[in-house]
CSV table of C-alpha atoms in Angstrom, one decimal:
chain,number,residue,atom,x,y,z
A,191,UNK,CA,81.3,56.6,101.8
A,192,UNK,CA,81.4,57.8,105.7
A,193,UNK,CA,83.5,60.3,104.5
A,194,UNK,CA,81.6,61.9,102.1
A,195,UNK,CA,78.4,62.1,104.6
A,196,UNK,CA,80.7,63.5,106.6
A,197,UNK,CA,81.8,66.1,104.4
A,198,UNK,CA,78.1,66.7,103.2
A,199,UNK,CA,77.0,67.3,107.2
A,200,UNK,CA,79.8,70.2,107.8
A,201,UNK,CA,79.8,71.6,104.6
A,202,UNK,CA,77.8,74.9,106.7
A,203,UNK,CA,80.6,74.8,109.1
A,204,UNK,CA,84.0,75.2,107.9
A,205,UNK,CA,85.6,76.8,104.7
A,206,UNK,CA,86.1,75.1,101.2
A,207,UNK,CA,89.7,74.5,101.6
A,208,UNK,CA,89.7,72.4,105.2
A,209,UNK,CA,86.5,70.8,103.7
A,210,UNK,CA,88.6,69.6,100.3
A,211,UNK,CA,91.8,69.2,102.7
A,212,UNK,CA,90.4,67.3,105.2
A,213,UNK,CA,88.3,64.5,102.7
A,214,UNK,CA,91.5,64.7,100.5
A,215,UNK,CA,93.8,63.3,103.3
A,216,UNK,CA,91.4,60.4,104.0
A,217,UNK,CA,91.3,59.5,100.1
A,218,UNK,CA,94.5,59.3,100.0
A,219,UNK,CA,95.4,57.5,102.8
A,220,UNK,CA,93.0,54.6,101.3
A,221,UNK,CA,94.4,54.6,97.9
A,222,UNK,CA,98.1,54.5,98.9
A,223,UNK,CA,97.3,51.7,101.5
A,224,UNK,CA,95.9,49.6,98.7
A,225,UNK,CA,98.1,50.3,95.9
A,226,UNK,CA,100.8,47.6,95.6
A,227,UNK,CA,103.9,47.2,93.3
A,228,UNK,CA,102.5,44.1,91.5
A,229,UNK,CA,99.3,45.4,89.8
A,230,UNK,CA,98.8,48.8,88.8
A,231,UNK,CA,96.6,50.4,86.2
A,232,UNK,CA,97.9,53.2,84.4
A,233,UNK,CA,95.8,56.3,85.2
A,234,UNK,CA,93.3,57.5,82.9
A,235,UNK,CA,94.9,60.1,80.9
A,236,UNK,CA,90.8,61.6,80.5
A,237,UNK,CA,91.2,62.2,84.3
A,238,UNK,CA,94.8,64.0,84.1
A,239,UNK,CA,93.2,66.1,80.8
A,240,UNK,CA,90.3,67.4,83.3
A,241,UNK,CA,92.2,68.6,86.1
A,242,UNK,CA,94.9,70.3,84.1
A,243,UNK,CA,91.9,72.4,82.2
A,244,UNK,CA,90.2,73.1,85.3
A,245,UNK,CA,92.7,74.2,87.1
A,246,UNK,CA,93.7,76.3,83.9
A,247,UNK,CA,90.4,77.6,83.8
A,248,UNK,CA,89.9,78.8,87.6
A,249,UNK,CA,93.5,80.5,87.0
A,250,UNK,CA,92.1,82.3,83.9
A,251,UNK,CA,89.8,83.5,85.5
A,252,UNK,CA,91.2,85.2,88.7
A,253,UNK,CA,91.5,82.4,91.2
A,254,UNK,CA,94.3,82.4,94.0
A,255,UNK,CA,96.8,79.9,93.4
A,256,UNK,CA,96.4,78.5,96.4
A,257,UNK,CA,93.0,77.5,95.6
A,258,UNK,CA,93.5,76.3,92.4
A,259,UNK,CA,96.6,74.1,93.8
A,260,UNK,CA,93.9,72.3,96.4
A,261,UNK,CA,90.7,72.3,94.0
A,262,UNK,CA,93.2,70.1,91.5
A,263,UNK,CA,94.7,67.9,94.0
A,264,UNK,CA,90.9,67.4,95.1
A,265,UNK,CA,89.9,66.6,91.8
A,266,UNK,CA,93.0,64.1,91.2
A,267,UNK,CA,92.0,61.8,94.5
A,268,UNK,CA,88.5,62.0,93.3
A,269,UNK,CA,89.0,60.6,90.5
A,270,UNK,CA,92.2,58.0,91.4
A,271,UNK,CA,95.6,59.9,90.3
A,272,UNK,CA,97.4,58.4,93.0
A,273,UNK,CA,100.4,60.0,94.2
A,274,UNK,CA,99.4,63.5,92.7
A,275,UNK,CA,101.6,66.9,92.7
A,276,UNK,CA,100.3,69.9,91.6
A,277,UNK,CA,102.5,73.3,91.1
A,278,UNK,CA,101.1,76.2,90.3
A,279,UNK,CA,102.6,79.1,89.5
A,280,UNK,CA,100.9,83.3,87.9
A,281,UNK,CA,101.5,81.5,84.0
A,282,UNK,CA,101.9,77.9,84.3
A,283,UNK,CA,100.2,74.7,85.4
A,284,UNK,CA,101.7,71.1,86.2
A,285,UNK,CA,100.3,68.2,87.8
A,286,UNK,CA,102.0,64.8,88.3
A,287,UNK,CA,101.0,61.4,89.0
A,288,UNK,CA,102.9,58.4,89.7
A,289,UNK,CA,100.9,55.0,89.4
A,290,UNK,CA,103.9,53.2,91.2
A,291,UNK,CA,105.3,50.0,90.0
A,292,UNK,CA,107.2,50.2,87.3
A,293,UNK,CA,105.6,52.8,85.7
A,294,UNK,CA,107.0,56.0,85.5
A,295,UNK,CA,105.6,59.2,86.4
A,296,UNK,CA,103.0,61.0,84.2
A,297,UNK,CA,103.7,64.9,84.2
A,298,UNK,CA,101.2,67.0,82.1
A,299,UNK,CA,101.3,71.1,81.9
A,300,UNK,CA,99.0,73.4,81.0
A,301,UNK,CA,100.2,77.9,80.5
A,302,UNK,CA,98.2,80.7,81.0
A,303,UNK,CA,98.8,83.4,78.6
A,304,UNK,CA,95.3,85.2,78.6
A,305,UNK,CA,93.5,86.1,82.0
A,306,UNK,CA,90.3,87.4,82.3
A,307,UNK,CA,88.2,87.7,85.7
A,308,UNK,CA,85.1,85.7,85.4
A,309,UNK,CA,83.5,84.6,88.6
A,310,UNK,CA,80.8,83.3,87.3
A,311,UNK,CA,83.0,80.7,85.8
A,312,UNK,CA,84.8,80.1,89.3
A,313,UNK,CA,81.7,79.8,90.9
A,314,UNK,CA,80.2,77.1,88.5
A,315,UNK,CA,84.0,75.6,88.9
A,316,UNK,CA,84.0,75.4,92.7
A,317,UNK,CA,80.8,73.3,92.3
A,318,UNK,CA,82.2,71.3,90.4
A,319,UNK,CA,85.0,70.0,92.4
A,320,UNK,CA,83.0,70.2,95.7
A,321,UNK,CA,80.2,67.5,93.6
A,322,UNK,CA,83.2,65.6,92.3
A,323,UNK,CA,84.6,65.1,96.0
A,324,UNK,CA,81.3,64.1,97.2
A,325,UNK,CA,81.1,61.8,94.1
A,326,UNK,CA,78.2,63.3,93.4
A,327,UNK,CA,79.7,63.2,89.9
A,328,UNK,CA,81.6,61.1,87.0
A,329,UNK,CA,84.6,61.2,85.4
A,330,UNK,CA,82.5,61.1,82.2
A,331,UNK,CA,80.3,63.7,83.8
A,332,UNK,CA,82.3,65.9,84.8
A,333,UNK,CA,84.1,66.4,81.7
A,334,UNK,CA,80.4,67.2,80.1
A,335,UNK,CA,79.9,69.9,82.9
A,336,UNK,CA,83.7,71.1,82.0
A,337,UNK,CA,82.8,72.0,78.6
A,338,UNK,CA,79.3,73.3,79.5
A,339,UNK,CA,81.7,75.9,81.9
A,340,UNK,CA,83.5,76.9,79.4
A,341,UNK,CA,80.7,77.4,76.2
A,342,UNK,CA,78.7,79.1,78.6
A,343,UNK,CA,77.1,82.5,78.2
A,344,UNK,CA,77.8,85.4,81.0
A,345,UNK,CA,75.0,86.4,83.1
A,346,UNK,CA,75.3,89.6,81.7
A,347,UNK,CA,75.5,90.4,77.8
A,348,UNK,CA,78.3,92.0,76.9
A,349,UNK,CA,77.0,95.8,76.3
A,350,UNK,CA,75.9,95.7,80.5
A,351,UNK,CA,79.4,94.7,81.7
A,352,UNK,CA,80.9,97.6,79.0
A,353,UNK,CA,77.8,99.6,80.9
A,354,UNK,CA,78.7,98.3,84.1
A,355,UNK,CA,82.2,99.5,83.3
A,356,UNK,CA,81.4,103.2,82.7
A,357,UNK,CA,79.2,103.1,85.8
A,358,UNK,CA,82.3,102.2,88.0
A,359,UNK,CA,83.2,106.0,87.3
A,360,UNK,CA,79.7,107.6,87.5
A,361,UNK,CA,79.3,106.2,91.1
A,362,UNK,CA,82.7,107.4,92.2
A,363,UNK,CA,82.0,111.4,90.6
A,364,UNK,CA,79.1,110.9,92.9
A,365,UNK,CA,80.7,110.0,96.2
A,366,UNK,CA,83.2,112.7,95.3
A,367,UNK,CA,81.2,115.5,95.0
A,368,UNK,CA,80.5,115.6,91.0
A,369,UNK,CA,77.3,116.3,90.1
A,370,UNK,CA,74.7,114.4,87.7
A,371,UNK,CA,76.3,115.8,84.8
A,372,UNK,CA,79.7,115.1,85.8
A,373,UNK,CA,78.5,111.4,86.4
A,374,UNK,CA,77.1,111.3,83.0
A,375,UNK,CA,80.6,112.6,81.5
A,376,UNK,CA,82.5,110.3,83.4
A,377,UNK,CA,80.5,107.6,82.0
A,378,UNK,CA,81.4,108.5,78.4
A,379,UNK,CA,84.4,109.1,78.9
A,380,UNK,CA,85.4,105.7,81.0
A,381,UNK,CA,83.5,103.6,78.2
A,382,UNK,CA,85.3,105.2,75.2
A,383,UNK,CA,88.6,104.8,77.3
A,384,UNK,CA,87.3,101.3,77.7
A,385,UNK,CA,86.4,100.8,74.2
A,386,UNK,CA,90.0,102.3,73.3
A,387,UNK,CA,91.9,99.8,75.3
A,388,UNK,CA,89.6,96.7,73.5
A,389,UNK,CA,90.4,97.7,69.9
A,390,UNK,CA,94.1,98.1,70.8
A,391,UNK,CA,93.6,95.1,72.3
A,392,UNK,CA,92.4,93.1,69.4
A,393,UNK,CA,95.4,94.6,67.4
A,394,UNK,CA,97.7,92.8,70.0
A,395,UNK,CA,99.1,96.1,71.3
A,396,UNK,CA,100.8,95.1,75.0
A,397,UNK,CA,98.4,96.0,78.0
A,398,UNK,CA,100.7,98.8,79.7
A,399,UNK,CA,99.9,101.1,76.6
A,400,UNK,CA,96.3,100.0,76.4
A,401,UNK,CA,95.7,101.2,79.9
A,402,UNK,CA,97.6,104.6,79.5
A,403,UNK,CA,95.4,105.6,76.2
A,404,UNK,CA,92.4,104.2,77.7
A,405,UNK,CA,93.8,107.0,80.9
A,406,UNK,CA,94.4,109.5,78.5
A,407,UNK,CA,90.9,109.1,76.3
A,408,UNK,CA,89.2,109.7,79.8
A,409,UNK,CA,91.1,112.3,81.1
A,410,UNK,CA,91.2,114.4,78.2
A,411,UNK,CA,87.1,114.7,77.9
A,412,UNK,CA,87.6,115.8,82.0
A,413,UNK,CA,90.0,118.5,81.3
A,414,UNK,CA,87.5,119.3,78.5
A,415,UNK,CA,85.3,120.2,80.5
A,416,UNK,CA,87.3,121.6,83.2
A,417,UNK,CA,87.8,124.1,80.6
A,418,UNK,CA,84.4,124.5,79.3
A,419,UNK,CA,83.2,125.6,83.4
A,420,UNK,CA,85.9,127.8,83.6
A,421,UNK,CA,85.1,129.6,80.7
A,422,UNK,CA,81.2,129.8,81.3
A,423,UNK,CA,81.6,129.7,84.7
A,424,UNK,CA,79.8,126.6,85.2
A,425,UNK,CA,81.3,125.9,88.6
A,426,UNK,CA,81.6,122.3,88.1
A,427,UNK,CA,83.4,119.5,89.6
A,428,UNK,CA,85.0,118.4,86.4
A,429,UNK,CA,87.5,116.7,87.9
A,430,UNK,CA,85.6,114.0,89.3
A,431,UNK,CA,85.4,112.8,85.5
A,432,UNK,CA,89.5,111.7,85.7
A,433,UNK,CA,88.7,110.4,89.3
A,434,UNK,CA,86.1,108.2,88.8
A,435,UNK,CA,88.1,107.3,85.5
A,436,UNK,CA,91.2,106.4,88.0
A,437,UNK,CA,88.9,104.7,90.5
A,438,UNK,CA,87.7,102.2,87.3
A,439,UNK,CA,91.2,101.1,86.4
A,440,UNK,CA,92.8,101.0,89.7
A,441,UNK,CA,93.9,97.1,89.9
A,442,UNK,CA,92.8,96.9,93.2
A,443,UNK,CA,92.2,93.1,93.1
A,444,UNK,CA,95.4,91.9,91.7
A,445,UNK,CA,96.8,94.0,95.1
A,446,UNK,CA,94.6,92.1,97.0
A,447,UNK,CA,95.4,88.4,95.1
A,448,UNK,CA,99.2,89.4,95.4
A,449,UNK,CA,99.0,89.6,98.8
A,450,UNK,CA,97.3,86.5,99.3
A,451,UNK,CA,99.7,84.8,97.4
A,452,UNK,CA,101.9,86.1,99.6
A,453,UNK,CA,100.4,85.1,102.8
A,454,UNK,CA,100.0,81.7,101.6
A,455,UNK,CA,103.5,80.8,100.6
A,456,UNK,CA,103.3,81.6,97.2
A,457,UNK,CA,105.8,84.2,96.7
A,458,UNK,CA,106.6,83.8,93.4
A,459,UNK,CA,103.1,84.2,92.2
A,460,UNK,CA,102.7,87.4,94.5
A,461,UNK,CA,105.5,89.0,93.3
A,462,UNK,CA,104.3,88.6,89.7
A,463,UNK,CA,101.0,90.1,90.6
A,464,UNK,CA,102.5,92.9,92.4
A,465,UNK,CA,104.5,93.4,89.3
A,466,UNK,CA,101.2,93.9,87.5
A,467,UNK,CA,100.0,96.1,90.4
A,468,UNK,CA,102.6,98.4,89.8
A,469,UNK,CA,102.6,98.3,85.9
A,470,UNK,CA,98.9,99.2,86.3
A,471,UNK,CA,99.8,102.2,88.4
A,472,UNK,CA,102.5,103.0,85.9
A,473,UNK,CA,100.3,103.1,83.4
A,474,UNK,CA,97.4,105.1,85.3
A,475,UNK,CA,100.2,107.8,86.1
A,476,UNK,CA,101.8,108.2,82.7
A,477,UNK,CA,98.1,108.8,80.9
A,478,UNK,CA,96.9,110.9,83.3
A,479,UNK,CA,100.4,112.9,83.5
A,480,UNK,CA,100.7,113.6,80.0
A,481,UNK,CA,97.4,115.1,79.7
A,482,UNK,CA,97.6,117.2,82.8
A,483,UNK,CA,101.0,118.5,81.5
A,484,UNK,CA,99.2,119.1,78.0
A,485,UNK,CA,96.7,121.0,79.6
A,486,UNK,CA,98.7,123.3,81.5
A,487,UNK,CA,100.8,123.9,78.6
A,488,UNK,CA,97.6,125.2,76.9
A,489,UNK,CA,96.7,127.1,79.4
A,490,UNK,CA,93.9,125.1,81.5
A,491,UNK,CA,93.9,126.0,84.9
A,492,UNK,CA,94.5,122.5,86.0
A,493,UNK,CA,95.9,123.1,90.2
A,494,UNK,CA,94.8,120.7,93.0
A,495,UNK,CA,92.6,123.3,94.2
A,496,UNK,CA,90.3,121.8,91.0
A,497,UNK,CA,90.9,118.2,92.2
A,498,UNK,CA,87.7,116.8,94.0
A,499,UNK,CA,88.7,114.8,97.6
A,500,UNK,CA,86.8,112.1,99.2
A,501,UNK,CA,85.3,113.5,102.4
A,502,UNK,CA,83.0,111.3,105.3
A,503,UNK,CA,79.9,112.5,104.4
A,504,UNK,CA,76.7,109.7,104.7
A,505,UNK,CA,74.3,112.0,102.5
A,506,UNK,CA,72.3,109.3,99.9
A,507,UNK,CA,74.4,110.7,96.7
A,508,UNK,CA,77.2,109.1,98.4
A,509,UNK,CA,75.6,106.2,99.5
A,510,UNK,CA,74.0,105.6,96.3
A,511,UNK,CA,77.9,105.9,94.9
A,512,UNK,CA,79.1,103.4,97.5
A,513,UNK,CA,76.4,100.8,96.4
A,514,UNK,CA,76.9,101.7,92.7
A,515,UNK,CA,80.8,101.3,93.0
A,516,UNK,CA,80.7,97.7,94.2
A,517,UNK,CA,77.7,96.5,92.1
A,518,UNK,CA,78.6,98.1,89.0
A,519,UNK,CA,82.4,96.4,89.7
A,520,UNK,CA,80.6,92.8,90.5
A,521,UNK,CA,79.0,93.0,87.0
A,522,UNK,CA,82.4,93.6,85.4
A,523,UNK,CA,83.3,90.8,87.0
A,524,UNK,CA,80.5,88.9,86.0
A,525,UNK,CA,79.5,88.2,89.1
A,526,UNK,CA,75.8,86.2,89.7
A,527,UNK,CA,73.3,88.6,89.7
A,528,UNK,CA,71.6,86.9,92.7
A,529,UNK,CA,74.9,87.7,94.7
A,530,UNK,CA,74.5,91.9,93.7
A,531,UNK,CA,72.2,92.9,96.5
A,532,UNK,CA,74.5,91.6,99.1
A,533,UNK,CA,77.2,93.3,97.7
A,534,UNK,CA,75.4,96.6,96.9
A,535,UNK,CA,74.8,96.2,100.9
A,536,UNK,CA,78.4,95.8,101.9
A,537,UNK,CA,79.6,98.5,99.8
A,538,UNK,CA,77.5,101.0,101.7
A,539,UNK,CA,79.0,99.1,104.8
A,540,UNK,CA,82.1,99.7,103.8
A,541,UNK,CA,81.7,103.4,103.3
A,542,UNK,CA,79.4,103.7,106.7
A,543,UNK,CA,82.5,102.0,108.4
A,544,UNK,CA,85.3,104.5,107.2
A,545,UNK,CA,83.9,107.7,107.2
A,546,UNK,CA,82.5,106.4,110.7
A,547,UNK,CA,86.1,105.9,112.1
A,548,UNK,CA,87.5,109.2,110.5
A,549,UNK,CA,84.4,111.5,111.6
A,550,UNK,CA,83.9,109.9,115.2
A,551,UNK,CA,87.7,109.1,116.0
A,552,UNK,CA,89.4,111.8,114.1
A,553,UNK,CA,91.6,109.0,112.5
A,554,UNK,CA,93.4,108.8,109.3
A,555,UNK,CA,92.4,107.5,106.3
A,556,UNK,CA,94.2,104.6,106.6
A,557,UNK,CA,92.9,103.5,109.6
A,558,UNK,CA,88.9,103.9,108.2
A,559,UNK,CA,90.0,101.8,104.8
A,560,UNK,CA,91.3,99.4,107.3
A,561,UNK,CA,88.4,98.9,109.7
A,562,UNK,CA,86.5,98.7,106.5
A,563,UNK,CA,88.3,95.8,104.9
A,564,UNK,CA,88.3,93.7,108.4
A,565,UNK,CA,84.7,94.0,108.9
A,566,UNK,CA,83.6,92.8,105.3
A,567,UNK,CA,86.3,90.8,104.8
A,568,UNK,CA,84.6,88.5,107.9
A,569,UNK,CA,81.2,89.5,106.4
A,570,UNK,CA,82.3,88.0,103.3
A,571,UNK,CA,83.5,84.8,104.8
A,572,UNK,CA,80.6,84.4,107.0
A,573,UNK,CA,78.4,84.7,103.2
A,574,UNK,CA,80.5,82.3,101.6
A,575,UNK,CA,79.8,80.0,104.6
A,576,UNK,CA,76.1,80.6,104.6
A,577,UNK,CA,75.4,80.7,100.9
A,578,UNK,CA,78.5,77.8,100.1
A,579,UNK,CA,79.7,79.4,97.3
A,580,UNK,CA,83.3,80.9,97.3
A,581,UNK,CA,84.1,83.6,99.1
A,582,UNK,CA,86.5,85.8,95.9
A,583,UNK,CA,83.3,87.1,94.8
A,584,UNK,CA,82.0,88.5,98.3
């Protein structure tokens, strides 16, 4: 169709959502000037089954509701659900179709209750729906490619995201000031924390106290050895181990998809993930608190004076932390691995960016992190754009 050249031809031009938005409006122009009250087919319930489970699926796996809202709706005019409705809220799913006539409407729902942040899985899903609205793909097909999605293997086996895990803290000891050893401990101690939280996990413990002993695994081994270079007079930044441990956890992108949601209209889902924000924190705090209170009890010289700080030095230790931080996250993540150099790049970017605007401008903190997050979040977009893929993992 003209419209699907059409969308094929800009497709390097304009962003996923006015792509899917624009094409969708067209569709569904055409079907409701052609559907009458006298004849109608009932919709294929197979079609209503596939855009329920993937829009369940790109939810699962740490897609914006926004997103998932259009990629569904894109998906129902693709394959004929005329008069389609989709609500999406953090937990639940609904999508409704009425064939007109007098047929009633068809509602089906789909919930949420496990999430777990796969982009590889949102990146196979956005092709997907951008093949089905070019028709590119069948009904029949595309339920094949569906459950292809969802037996698939991660890029990564499961002992390099664990890895990839414990690295998040190494590379954050490093930008901090800790040295090799430190990095090495922090390791340890993030991927038994890590390991902690999983076999709580499997023994359906809740997630706020999986997070606070996973804190409190990790930041004991740091006060450890806190202890161990006062005593031998090691001189050791021990307490980079409970900040790169803190830096790991931090739920820095449900803050970021909560305020999305927010910005989009979605205020119910944005509150919920700010609720999980500050659970998150809550937990973080109460692990960490309890040991530090423990340790001072016992006598460990734990003061702020023993807390490393972030500074705006460029030297390649913290460099190479800046890189490690964001590739070491986009493995976690399972991110493609052909998408990690880029972001290795824009985590030194980001770094070069703030310590830049703090050293050169004598400006606050803040005011670095911010010019840092407008300058890759455009680089992001602009990579998305480029490579067409979506822009959550960049």
């Amino acid at each position: 169709m003209a419209e699907d050249s059409q969308l094929h031809a800009s497709s390097n031009e304009d962003f996923l959502l006015s792509r899917l938005r624009d094409w969708r409006a067209a569709r569904e122009a055409e079907m409701h000037s052609d559907l009458s009250d006298e004849a109608v087919e009932t919709p294929d319930p197979r079609a209503l089954d596939l855009v329920l489970r993937v829009g369940e699926l790109l939810l699962a796996s740490g897609e914006s509701t926004e997103v998932v809202s259009e990629s569904m709706l894109s998906l129902s005019v693709a394959f004929e659900l005329p008069r389609s409705e989709a609500s999406v809220t953090f937990t639940a799913i609904t999508l409704s179709t009425h064939p007109g006539g007098d047929h009633p409407p068809i509602t089906g729902e789909r919930v949420v209750r496990r999430r777990t942040l796969d982009y590889f899985r949102v990146n196979e899903l956005h092709a997907l729906v951008q093949d089905a609205a070019l028709g590119a793909v069948e009904l029949e097909g595309a339920i094949a490619r569906l459950r292809a999605i969802k037996r698939a293997r991660p890029p990564y086996p499961h002992w390099l995201i664990v890895t990839g895990f414990g690295l998040i803290a190494s590379s954050a000891s490093l930008m901090v000031g800790g040295q090799w050893i430190v990095a090495a401990a922090a390791f340890v101690a993030t991927v038994l924390g890590d390991r902690t939280s999983a076999f709580l996990a499997r023994r359906g413990v809740a997630e706020f106290y999986q997070m606070t002993a996973a804190t409190m695994v990790a930041s004991s081994i740091g006060v450890a050895l806190l202890w161990a270079s006062d005593q031998m007079d090691l001189g050791l930044q021990a307490g980079a181990i409970i900040t790169g441990n803190i830096m790991a956890l931090l739920p820095g992108r449900p803050l970021v998809a909560s305020l999305q949601e927010g910005i989009s209209g979605s205020y119910v889902s944005g509150m919920a993930r700010l609720l999980e924000v500050f659970l998150t924190l809550g937990a973080i705090i109460t692990g960490v608190g309890a040991v530090a209170y423990t340790a001072v009890r016992l006598g460990v010289d734990v003061t702020l004076d023993n807390l490393p700080t972030v500074g705006t030095g460029v030297e390649f230790p913290v460099l190479l932390g800046a890189a490690g931080i964001a590739m070491t996250f986009a493995v976690s993540l399972t991110v493609p691995p052909r998408m990690l150099p880029w972001i290795g790049t824009m985590g030194v970017m980001i770094w070069v960016i703030y310590a830049s605007v703090r050293s050169l401008l004598d400006a606050p903190p803040i005011l670095g992190t911010a010019a840092g997050a407008v300058v890759i979040g455009v680089v992001g977009h602009a990579l998305a754009r480029r490579t067409r893929r979506p822009v959550l993992p960049y």
